[in-house]
Amino acid sequence: MRQNESETQVAVRVAGLSKAYGDLRALDGVSFEVPMRRVFAYLGPNGAGKTTTINILCGLLERDGGEVSILGRDVAADPVLVKSRIGVVTENSNLYPELHCRRNLEYTGELYGLSADRRRSRAESLLNDFGLMDKAGAPFGTLSRGMKRRLTIAAALMHEPEILFLDEPTTGLDVPSARSLRDLIRRIVGGGATVFLTTHNLFEAEELADEIVVLIGGRIVERGKVSDIKRRIGGARCLTVSFSQSVSGGDVLGVCPAIRNAELQDGALKFEASDLHDAIAQLVAFCNKENIRMNDIGIREPSLEDAFVSLLAGAGKSDGKDRP
Amino acid sequence: MIQLARALAISRKDVESYYGKPPLVTWGLLFPAVLILAVYIKDRAGYLDVAPGIIAMTLLFGNTSMAAIVITFEKRSGTFERLLLSPLGMGTIILGKALSAAAYGIATSIVLAVGLKACMGLPMARPDVFIAGLLIGSCVFSLLGLIASVMVKEVFEAMTLMNFFRFPLLFLSGVFVPFAQMPGWLKPVAWLSPLTHAGEMIRFGIFGETAFASPWVPVAASLIMFAAVCVLSGLSFQRYARR
Ligand SMILES: Nc1ncnc2c1ncn2[C@@H]1O[C@H](COP(=O)(O)OP(=O)(O)O)[C@@H](O)[C@H]1O
Ligand SMILES: [Mg+2]
C-alpha cells in the first residue's frame, strides 16, 4: 500500500535509461523522476536525446537498458494500458490534413475508445478552450502553424490523459503564438495533468517549469528547481554601472578584487560580482578615490541562459557524471 | 471487442480520406472495365476467358497498391505515428488498415461484376464463391501491401518491391495463361501464388467449374495463405514499431 501511495506522487520514473543508434550513444544512464501535477522541463540543445527519451517513454522506441515506469507501469510490458493514460504531442503537428478540425478530434477520441457523446462534447469544449471554434469545419491542412499546434495538443487531450508529453511545443512558432501556447500549458496543468515538456528554449523552461532536468549529449548534467540551478551554476550576479567619466575595465579590476570579467559595453562597465556587498564597497571606494560619480547601477539575476551556457561549456570537460 | 471498434474506426476514416474519393473509385472500376471491353470488342465470346483473371488481377494490383500507398503516405506525413501512440494493439492497426483496403477491392469488383452481367451477360453460377474469392483475395493482397509498406520509406520503393512479384504472378497465376494449359514445371510455382487461388475461386463463381480437383482446393490454399500473411504482417509491423 505504501508503495502505491508513493507511486501516485510520481508520474514518470526513469532509472539508468540508455539507448544507442549504432555507435552513437543517444542516451547514457539517464535517471529522473517527474512529480505529479507539475510541469517538468526536459531541457537540452538539439541532438541531446530529448525526442529519443520521449519516444521510449511513449512506447515508440525500444530502450537498450534501464527502467521506465509511467504511472507505475512499464510501457514495454503494458503498452495499451499506458498509452490510454498518456497524451503525446510529437515534434511535428501530425493530424490528418484532409480531415477538418472537429473530425480530427473526434477520430482521435474513437481511437481512445470514447463514446460518441463524449467525443462530441470533448471536441466541442476543446475547440472552445483552444480558440479554434471558428475553424471547426476547416481542414487541418489549411490552418496556420500555431493553430495546427494548438489543435494537435487539443487532440492529445481528448481522452483527458494524466500525463501530457509535449516535444518542443513552441519551436517554429511566432512570438504571440508561442506565448498563447504557454498560457495554454499553464491551464492544462491547472486542470490537474502532469506535463512533460522538452525544449531547447531556456526562457520557456524558466517560465513554465517547476522542475528542470538538463540533458546534454545523452547525459543529465543538472537538475532541480529553476532557482536552485541558477544559484548553483550562475552563482555570480551581473552588474552594469555607468560612470560620470570613462573608466577602463583594467583600472577597476586592479583595485576591486570582488569584480570579475569586466567589459565595456555601450559606455557602461559590465562585470560579474562574486560577492555583491564587497563589490559595491570596493567600487564606491574606487570612485571616491578617483573622484568619479556613478550615474546608474543595474543588477541582473543570473538567467537560466547563463547557467545553461556555463553547463554547455563544462559538458565538454566534465565526465558528465550524474549529479544527484 | 473494444479493439475491434477501434479497428473499424480506422477503416471508416481511411474510406473517408482515401478509398471513398472519386478518383480511386473510378480507377478501380475503369481499369478492369476498359481491359475487358477491349477484349470484348475483338471477340464477343472470348472475353469470358479473361474476365475472371482481369478481375483477380485488378484486385491484386488495386489492393496491394492502395494499402501500401496509404501506409507509406501516412508514415511520411507523420500521421501513422498517431496510431502507434494510441492505445491500439498491433493487430488492431493491421486489421483497420487491411479492412478498408479490402472493402475497396471487394466493392469495386462487385460493382464491376454487376455491370458486366447487365451489359455483357457475364454468367454468375455461384455468387457465394465469387464473393468468397473476392473477400479472401482482397484480404491477402491488402496484407501483402501492408507488409511492403513497412519495409520501405517511399511510395515508389513499395511499388518497385511489389512489382518484382506482381508482374511475374500475372503469367504464373492463370490470368492470361489458363492453369490447365501451363507447362508442367510451372504448375508448382503457380500453386504458391495467391493470385492463382483467388482467381480460381472467382472463375468458379462465374462458371461453376474449376481446373482443380475440387473447388475446395483453392479455398483451402487461400485460407492457408491468408493465415501466413496474417502472421507475416504481424511480425513486420511489430518490427517496424520497435525500430
Ligand atoms: N533514428 C535514428 N537513427 C540514428 N540516429 C538517431 C536517430 N534518431 C536520433 N538520432 C541521433 O540521436 C541523437 C539524439 O537525437 P534526439 O533524441 O532526436 O535529440 P533531440 O530531440 O534532443 O534534439 C542525435 O545525435 C540524433 O542525430
Ligand atoms: Mg527532438
XYZ file of C-alpha atoms and ligand atoms in Angstrom:
595
model
C 0.000 0.000 0.000
C 2.743 2.433 0.911
C 4.359 1.653 -2.409
C 1.119 2.592 -4.164
C 0.812 5.820 -2.252
C 4.263 6.920 -3.237
C 3.581 5.858 -6.842
C 0.634 8.205 -7.009
C 3.010 11.088 -6.352
C 5.349 10.160 -9.185
C 4.119 10.370 -12.769
C 7.249 9.148 -14.525
C 10.243 7.354 -13.084
C 13.252 6.640 -15.240
C 16.374 4.866 -13.997
C 19.569 4.171 -15.886
C 17.926 4.589 -19.266
C 20.206 4.000 -22.223
C 19.781 3.867 -25.970
C 22.284 3.687 -28.801
C 21.808 4.161 -32.537
C 24.638 2.085 -33.866
C 27.770 3.626 -32.366
C 26.007 6.767 -31.226
C 25.056 6.667 -27.559
C 21.939 8.816 -27.666
C 21.078 8.182 -24.006
C 23.598 7.107 -21.447
C 22.337 6.183 -17.985
C 19.587 8.773 -17.681
C 17.623 8.835 -14.409
C 14.922 11.224 -13.213
C 11.510 11.437 -11.623
C 8.590 13.580 -12.675
C 6.279 14.590 -9.838
C 2.519 14.534 -10.397
C 0.610 17.623 -11.467
C 3.700 19.669 -12.279
C 5.400 20.966 -15.379
C 8.616 19.111 -15.871
C 11.024 20.569 -18.404
C 13.488 18.329 -20.153
C 15.934 20.879 -21.396
C 18.769 20.369 -23.827
C 20.330 21.549 -27.063
C 19.472 19.909 -30.402
C 20.601 16.315 -30.512
C 20.756 15.959 -26.728
C 18.409 12.968 -26.758
C 15.132 14.595 -25.749
C 12.989 13.094 -28.501
C 14.660 9.738 -28.038
C 13.639 9.815 -24.386
C 10.031 10.773 -25.154
C 9.783 8.083 -27.814
C 10.917 5.462 -25.334
C 8.548 6.710 -22.636
C 5.616 6.631 -25.071
C 6.336 3.202 -26.470
C 7.504 4.304 -29.927
C 11.055 3.126 -29.426
C 12.660 0.217 -27.614
C 15.250 1.000 -24.993
C 18.569 -0.778 -24.693
C 18.676 -0.716 -20.916
C 17.249 0.821 -17.786
C 13.884 1.044 -16.062
C 10.926 3.121 -17.148
C 7.731 3.462 -15.176
C 4.796 5.587 -16.281
C 2.110 5.891 -13.601
C 3.616 2.811 -12.006
C 3.648 0.709 -15.200
C 6.215 -0.207 -17.811
C 5.117 0.864 -21.277
C 7.052 -2.003 -22.846
C 5.089 -4.519 -20.758
C 1.668 -2.812 -20.787
C 1.658 -0.682 -23.927
C -2.084 -0.361 -24.493
C -2.844 0.477 -20.869
C -0.075 3.051 -20.556
C -0.933 4.624 -23.895
C -4.545 5.034 -22.833
C -3.450 7.142 -19.863
C -0.965 9.437 -21.570
C -1.234 12.006 -24.328
C 1.627 12.687 -26.705
C 2.326 15.637 -28.966
C 5.278 14.886 -31.226
C 7.624 17.500 -32.678
C 5.515 17.882 -35.811
C 1.843 18.741 -35.787
C 0.711 15.462 -37.277
C -3.060 15.429 -37.510
C -4.776 14.382 -40.754
C -4.520 17.323 -43.173
C -7.576 16.293 -45.189
C -9.930 15.952 -42.206
C -11.495 19.031 -40.719
C -10.651 20.043 -37.177
C -13.673 18.625 -35.408
C -13.398 15.304 -37.242
C -9.711 15.094 -36.333
C -10.590 15.436 -32.657
C -13.485 13.003 -32.852
C -11.436 10.410 -34.711
C -8.736 10.656 -32.054
C -11.471 10.128 -29.473
C -12.572 6.986 -31.314
C -9.053 5.558 -31.181
C -9.090 6.077 -27.419
C -12.496 4.423 -27.086
C -14.588 7.454 -26.085
C -18.343 7.123 -26.554
C -19.971 9.132 -29.342
C -21.496 11.579 -26.860
C -18.252 12.038 -25.034
C -16.363 12.582 -28.292
C -18.758 15.274 -29.350
C -18.705 17.116 -26.040
C -14.927 16.854 -25.606
C -14.286 18.104 -29.142
C -16.678 20.963 -28.572
C -15.136 22.076 -25.297
C -11.548 21.717 -26.553
C -12.264 23.694 -29.734
C -13.724 26.326 -27.479
C -10.889 26.343 -24.925
C -8.249 26.433 -27.641
C -9.872 29.265 -29.566
C -10.475 27.148 -32.671
C -14.252 27.099 -32.777
C -14.417 29.161 -35.967
C -12.040 26.674 -37.620
C -14.018 23.586 -36.579
C -15.084 22.862 -40.164
C -11.767 23.757 -41.832
C -9.376 21.011 -42.972
C -6.418 20.741 -40.604
C -4.036 21.253 -43.534
C -5.324 24.781 -44.093
C -4.571 26.065 -40.571
C -1.672 28.307 -39.618
C 1.299 26.743 -37.879
C 0.237 27.993 -34.453
C -3.313 26.751 -34.913
C -2.045 23.369 -36.075
C -0.001 23.094 -32.938
C -2.957 24.022 -30.768
C -5.243 21.501 -32.429
C -2.597 18.776 -32.142
C -2.383 19.457 -28.418
C -6.176 19.506 -28.175
C -6.267 16.080 -29.842
C -3.811 14.734 -27.272
C -6.165 15.948 -24.530
C -9.334 14.340 -25.942
C -9.181 11.381 -23.551
C -8.102 13.542 -20.581
C -4.684 11.948 -20.125
C -2.989 12.002 -16.755
C 0.336 12.887 -18.333
C 0.819 15.051 -21.402
C 4.100 14.749 -23.277
C 4.974 17.795 -25.354
C 8.019 17.587 -27.606
C 9.257 21.126 -28.305
C 5.754 22.596 -28.398
C 6.688 26.172 -29.288
C 9.540 25.500 -31.713
C 8.844 27.231 -35.014
C 6.024 29.405 -33.682
C 5.992 33.185 -33.786
C 6.142 35.078 -30.507
C 2.405 35.642 -29.937
C 1.540 32.033 -30.820
C 4.265 30.730 -28.521
C 3.028 32.955 -25.724
C -0.580 31.856 -26.075
C 0.590 28.254 -26.150
C 2.477 28.725 -22.883
C -0.674 30.146 -21.311
C -2.483 27.075 -22.536
C 0.089 24.760 -20.980
C -0.340 26.523 -17.645
C -4.070 25.961 -17.862
C -3.609 22.284 -18.673
C -1.561 21.811 -15.519
C -4.131 23.870 -13.612
C -6.622 21.237 -14.724
C -4.671 18.549 -12.856
C -2.496 16.967 -15.549
C 1.234 16.402 -15.429
C 3.147 17.994 -18.293
C 6.431 16.564 -19.540
C 7.880 19.203 -21.795
C 11.029 19.075 -23.858
C 12.544 22.311 -25.006
C 15.790 23.899 -26.053
C 14.300 27.253 -25.091
C 15.569 28.377 -21.701
C 13.071 31.133 -21.378
C 10.297 28.637 -21.834
C 11.665 26.266 -19.222
C 12.127 29.149 -16.827
C 8.605 30.429 -17.492
C 6.756 27.145 -17.203
C 8.640 24.532 -15.312
C 8.626 23.607 -11.662
C 11.435 21.150 -12.170
C 14.121 21.007 -14.798
C 16.488 18.366 -15.993
C 19.280 19.461 -18.300
C 20.358 16.864 -20.830
C 23.488 17.260 -22.913
C 24.876 14.552 -25.167
C 22.609 11.898 -23.694
C 23.593 12.582 -20.098
C 21.925 14.589 -17.388
C 24.234 17.377 -16.323
C 21.968 19.320 -13.998
C 18.606 19.044 -12.309
C 16.412 20.784 -9.795
C 14.221 23.847 -9.452
C 14.996 26.769 -11.731
C 16.087 28.971 -8.833
C 18.370 26.251 -7.459
C 20.031 25.659 -10.793
C 20.664 29.337 -11.279
C 22.124 29.646 -7.803
C 24.328 26.603 -8.200
C 25.724 27.388 -11.595
C 25.356 31.027 -12.367
C 26.301 31.997 -8.791
C 27.692 35.390 -9.760
C 25.386 38.346 -10.276
C 25.871 40.564 -13.248
C 26.250 44.323 -12.663
C 26.169 47.192 -15.114
C 27.496 50.570 -13.958
C 27.729 53.798 -15.900
C 30.170 56.423 -14.615
C 30.349 60.209 -14.930
C 33.535 59.796 -16.956
C 35.026 56.926 -18.844
C 36.933 54.276 -16.975
C 38.662 51.199 -18.279
C 37.883 47.705 -17.087
C 41.541 47.233 -16.213
C 41.516 50.185 -13.774
C 38.576 48.772 -11.855
C 39.776 45.181 -11.812
C 43.118 46.274 -10.317
C 41.542 47.691 -7.162
C 38.334 45.682 -6.837
C 39.120 42.001 -6.229
C 35.417 41.091 -5.909
C 34.851 42.065 -9.534
C 35.412 39.646 -12.431
C 35.121 39.580 -16.185
C 34.741 43.295 -16.623
C 33.953 44.596 -20.081
C 32.915 47.926 -21.531
C 29.577 47.898 -23.288
C 27.771 50.975 -24.667
C 29.911 53.199 -22.420
C 28.914 51.278 -19.309
C 31.011 48.790 -17.433
C 29.590 45.285 -17.209
C 31.008 42.799 -14.785
C 30.269 39.870 -12.511
C 30.352 40.157 -8.733
C 31.312 37.122 -6.740
C 30.126 38.940 -3.587
C 27.688 41.776 -4.044
C 28.491 43.630 -0.813
C 32.262 43.590 -1.306
C 31.993 44.522 -4.967
C 29.903 47.604 -4.296
C 32.034 48.707 -1.330
C 35.185 48.383 -3.448
C 33.530 50.215 -6.317
C 32.454 53.129 -4.104
C 35.978 53.345 -2.683
C 37.405 53.398 -6.203
C 35.029 56.188 -7.271
C 35.733 58.313 -4.202
C 39.447 57.968 -4.709
C 39.330 58.832 -8.427
C 36.648 61.470 -7.891
C 34.223 59.788 -10.286
C 30.470 59.504 -9.768
C 28.312 56.526 -10.543
C 25.366 57.651 -12.675
C 23.472 54.417 -12.804
C 23.747 50.903 -11.492
C 21.882 47.820 -12.640
C 21.932 44.370 -11.136
C 20.765 41.355 -13.068
C 19.939 37.956 -11.607
C 21.797 35.211 -13.439
C 19.398 33.811 -16.038
C 18.940 30.199 -16.805
C 20.669 31.018 -20.046
C 23.835 31.947 -18.168
C 23.556 28.705 -16.296
C 22.979 26.794 -19.496
C 25.892 28.355 -21.318
C 28.220 27.520 -18.471
C 26.842 23.967 -18.439
C 27.377 23.586 -22.163
C 30.923 24.890 -21.809
C 31.515 22.478 -18.950
C 29.952 19.471 -20.677
C 32.956 19.082 -22.932
C 35.373 18.900 -19.996
C 33.400 17.181 -17.243
C 32.970 13.444 -17.107
C 29.247 14.028 -17.365
C 28.619 12.150 -14.134
C 25.047 12.348 -12.955
C 24.745 14.725 -10.054
C 22.079 13.734 -7.603
C -14.499 -6.007 -28.789
C -13.135 -2.626 -27.776
C -10.188 -3.053 -30.101
C -12.496 -4.195 -32.920
C -14.457 -0.950 -32.634
C -11.194 0.966 -32.897
C -10.130 -1.040 -35.967
C -13.458 -0.174 -37.591
C -12.880 3.484 -36.740
C -9.535 3.311 -38.574
C -11.188 1.715 -41.608
C -14.006 4.227 -41.674
C -11.567 7.096 -41.574
C -9.493 5.602 -44.401
C -12.572 5.165 -46.578
C -13.426 8.782 -45.847
C -9.888 10.025 -46.530
C -8.864 7.822 -49.438
C -10.968 4.939 -50.700
C -14.226 6.834 -50.981
C -12.648 9.540 -53.130
C -13.978 9.593 -56.722
C -10.589 9.142 -58.475
C -9.905 5.919 -56.581
C -13.384 4.575 -57.172
C -13.266 5.271 -60.894
C -9.740 3.872 -61.176
C -10.796 0.630 -59.509
C -13.733 0.342 -61.929
C -12.470 1.846 -65.157
C -9.197 -0.016 -65.383
C -10.651 -3.537 -65.495
C -13.777 -2.422 -67.384
C -11.720 -0.933 -70.209
C -9.476 -4.012 -70.397
C -12.442 -6.349 -70.576
C -14.199 -4.101 -73.095
C -11.101 -4.138 -75.296
C -11.184 -7.936 -75.462
C -14.975 -7.952 -75.834
C -14.867 -5.697 -78.892
C -12.412 -8.053 -80.584
C -14.062 -11.277 -79.555
C -17.607 -11.271 -78.145
C -17.287 -14.692 -76.514
C -13.546 -14.684 -75.817
C -13.812 -12.020 -73.158
C -15.245 -14.646 -70.854
C -11.881 -16.426 -70.814
C -10.070 -13.424 -69.416
C -12.761 -11.680 -67.340
C -12.134 -13.685 -64.133
C -8.383 -13.194 -64.493
C -8.744 -9.472 -65.037
C -10.985 -9.137 -62.005
C -8.437 -11.039 -59.911
C -5.572 -9.017 -61.360
C -7.319 -5.739 -60.576
C -7.876 -6.963 -57.065
C -4.183 -7.808 -56.754
C -2.861 -4.529 -58.129
C -5.545 -2.340 -56.604
C -5.369 -3.737 -53.111
C -1.615 -4.117 -52.762
C -1.062 -0.625 -54.189
C -3.715 1.147 -52.155
C -2.765 -0.488 -48.873
C 0.908 0.279 -49.471
C 0.292 3.854 -50.624
C -1.922 4.703 -47.663
C 0.578 3.483 -45.079
C 3.670 4.887 -46.805
C 1.887 8.194 -47.170
C 0.859 8.259 -43.517
C 4.345 7.277 -42.415
C 5.769 10.215 -44.345
C 3.256 12.741 -43.079
C 3.742 11.528 -39.504
C 0.111 10.558 -39.056
C 0.926 6.853 -38.867
C 2.761 7.629 -35.635
C -0.565 8.699 -34.151
C -1.802 5.128 -34.438
C 1.345 3.780 -32.793
C 0.880 6.264 -29.927
C -2.785 5.379 -29.428
C -3.933 2.530 -27.182
C -4.189 0.066 -30.070
C -2.839 -3.444 -30.341
C -0.727 -4.070 -33.437
C -3.457 -6.411 -34.695
C -5.973 -3.589 -34.415
C -3.908 -1.297 -36.619
C -3.330 -4.040 -39.202
C -6.995 -5.028 -39.195
C -8.154 -1.441 -39.543
C -5.823 -0.718 -42.432
C -6.418 -4.042 -44.210
C -10.201 -3.912 -43.838
C -10.543 -0.575 -45.579
C -8.304 -1.617 -48.466
C -10.123 -4.940 -48.777
C -13.531 -3.267 -48.665
C -12.432 -1.033 -51.518
C -11.360 -4.012 -53.638
C -14.479 -6.025 -52.888
C -16.870 -3.144 -53.502
C -15.343 -2.119 -56.831
C -15.194 -5.740 -58.022
C -18.836 -6.382 -57.141
C -19.932 -3.226 -58.946
C -17.825 -4.303 -61.916
C -19.332 -7.816 -61.950
C -22.870 -6.449 -61.744
C -22.078 -4.076 -64.607
C -20.605 -6.866 -66.724
C -23.626 -9.034 -66.036
C -26.002 -6.265 -67.037
C -24.122 -5.110 -70.151
C -22.379 -8.206 -71.468
C -24.292 -11.004 -69.849
C -21.466 -12.253 -67.610
C -22.690 -15.532 -66.076
C -22.641 -15.964 -62.311
C -23.032 -19.627 -61.406
C -22.033 -19.355 -57.757
C -22.183 -15.768 -56.465
C -21.284 -17.018 -52.972
C -17.973 -18.489 -54.142
C -17.354 -15.426 -56.303
C -17.742 -13.150 -53.287
C -15.723 -15.511 -51.081
C -12.930 -15.307 -53.670
C -13.056 -11.532 -53.661
C -13.114 -11.491 -49.878
C -10.172 -13.733 -49.245
C -8.194 -12.467 -52.233
C -8.538 -8.840 -51.250
C -7.618 -9.603 -47.639
C -4.467 -11.470 -48.675
C -3.488 -8.770 -51.201
C -4.145 -5.917 -48.755
C -1.987 -7.565 -46.126
C 0.783 -8.062 -48.705
C 0.583 -4.323 -49.457
C 0.825 -3.520 -45.754
C 3.890 -5.728 -45.378
C 5.610 -3.998 -48.297
C 4.764 -0.566 -46.906
C 6.545 -1.045 -43.589
C 9.623 -2.409 -45.329
C 10.315 0.776 -47.302
C 10.296 4.555 -46.948
C 8.882 5.860 -50.231
C 5.817 5.016 -52.255
C 7.845 4.244 -55.369
C 10.028 1.836 -53.405
C 6.932 -0.005 -52.247
C 5.693 -0.194 -55.838
C 9.040 -1.410 -57.155
C 9.276 -4.023 -54.441
C 5.769 -5.302 -55.130
C 6.076 -5.215 -58.926
C 9.008 -7.538 -58.587
C 6.425 -10.136 -57.531
C 3.236 -8.865 -59.098
C 4.163 -8.884 -62.765
C 5.586 -12.413 -62.808
C 2.451 -13.520 -60.955
C 0.325 -12.346 -63.874
C 1.910 -15.028 -66.054
C 2.124 -17.653 -63.349
C -1.362 -17.497 -61.968
C -3.690 -18.341 -64.789
C -4.672 -14.782 -65.564
C -3.542 -14.878 -69.175
C -2.450 -18.496 -69.481
C -5.111 -20.817 -68.045
C -3.805 -23.073 -65.331
C -4.677 -26.189 -67.345
C -2.535 -25.048 -70.306
C 0.535 -24.224 -68.229
C 3.688 -26.320 -68.762
C 4.015 -28.886 -66.012
C 7.191 -27.428 -64.485
C 5.419 -24.102 -63.923
C 2.461 -25.572 -62.099
C 4.171 -25.857 -58.691
C 5.098 -22.174 -58.903
C 1.533 -21.273 -59.801
C 0.420 -23.302 -56.832
C 2.294 -20.976 -54.498
C 0.730 -17.848 -55.945
C -2.174 -16.357 -54.003
C -3.398 -14.882 -57.277
C -3.914 -18.380 -58.700
C -6.278 -19.370 -55.923
C -8.224 -16.119 -55.661
C -8.550 -16.148 -59.451
C -9.695 -19.743 -59.409
C -12.399 -19.003 -56.827
C -13.602 -16.086 -58.934
C -13.591 -18.288 -62.044
C -15.540 -20.988 -60.226
C -18.002 -18.367 -59.011
C -18.603 -17.217 -62.581
C -18.636 -20.524 -64.486
C -19.256 -23.093 -61.761
C -16.249 -25.169 -62.860
C -12.605 -25.310 -61.846
C -9.297 -26.589 -63.190
C -8.572 -28.095 -59.776
C -9.846 -31.410 -58.483
C -12.406 -29.623 -56.328
C -13.442 -26.021 -55.717
C -12.329 -26.532 -52.118
C -8.701 -26.737 -53.207
C -8.305 -23.004 -53.970
C -10.417 -22.175 -50.911
C -8.150 -24.191 -48.634
C -4.991 -22.871 -50.289
C -6.256 -19.284 -49.970
C -7.044 -19.758 -46.301
C -3.563 -21.135 -45.644
C -2.016 -18.180 -47.457
C -4.252 -15.821 -45.555
C -3.023 -17.264 -42.260
C 0.570 -16.958 -43.480
C 0.286 -13.283 -44.457
C -1.503 -12.528 -41.164
C 1.486 -13.858 -39.250
C 3.928 -12.133 -41.582
C 2.215 -8.778 -41.361
C 2.082 -9.042 -37.563
C 5.801 -9.720 -37.465
C 6.720 -6.951 -39.888
C 4.578 -4.345 -38.110
C 5.985 -5.409 -34.755
C 9.467 -4.975 -36.145
C 8.634 -1.605 -37.651
C 7.104 -0.287 -34.434
C 10.230 -1.156 -32.464
C 12.716 0.167 -34.964
N 16.650 7.007 -35.845
C 17.880 7.462 -35.578
N 18.964 6.882 -36.115
C 20.209 7.309 -35.835
N 20.494 8.340 -35.027
C 19.458 8.985 -34.457
C 18.102 8.587 -34.703
N 17.291 9.404 -34.001
C 18.098 10.271 -33.356
N 19.390 10.021 -33.629
C 20.536 10.753 -33.053
O 20.460 10.655 -31.655
C 20.796 11.878 -31.028
C 19.641 12.353 -30.177
O 18.551 12.677 -31.019
P 17.199 13.288 -30.471
O 16.709 12.428 -29.375
O 16.297 13.461 -31.635
O 17.660 14.692 -29.905
P 16.815 15.975 -29.512
O 15.364 15.620 -29.580
O 17.271 16.314 -28.139
O 17.178 17.042 -30.491
C 21.140 12.831 -32.154
O 22.541 12.837 -32.285
C 20.488 12.228 -33.356
O 21.205 12.539 -34.513
Mg 13.866 16.455 -30.645
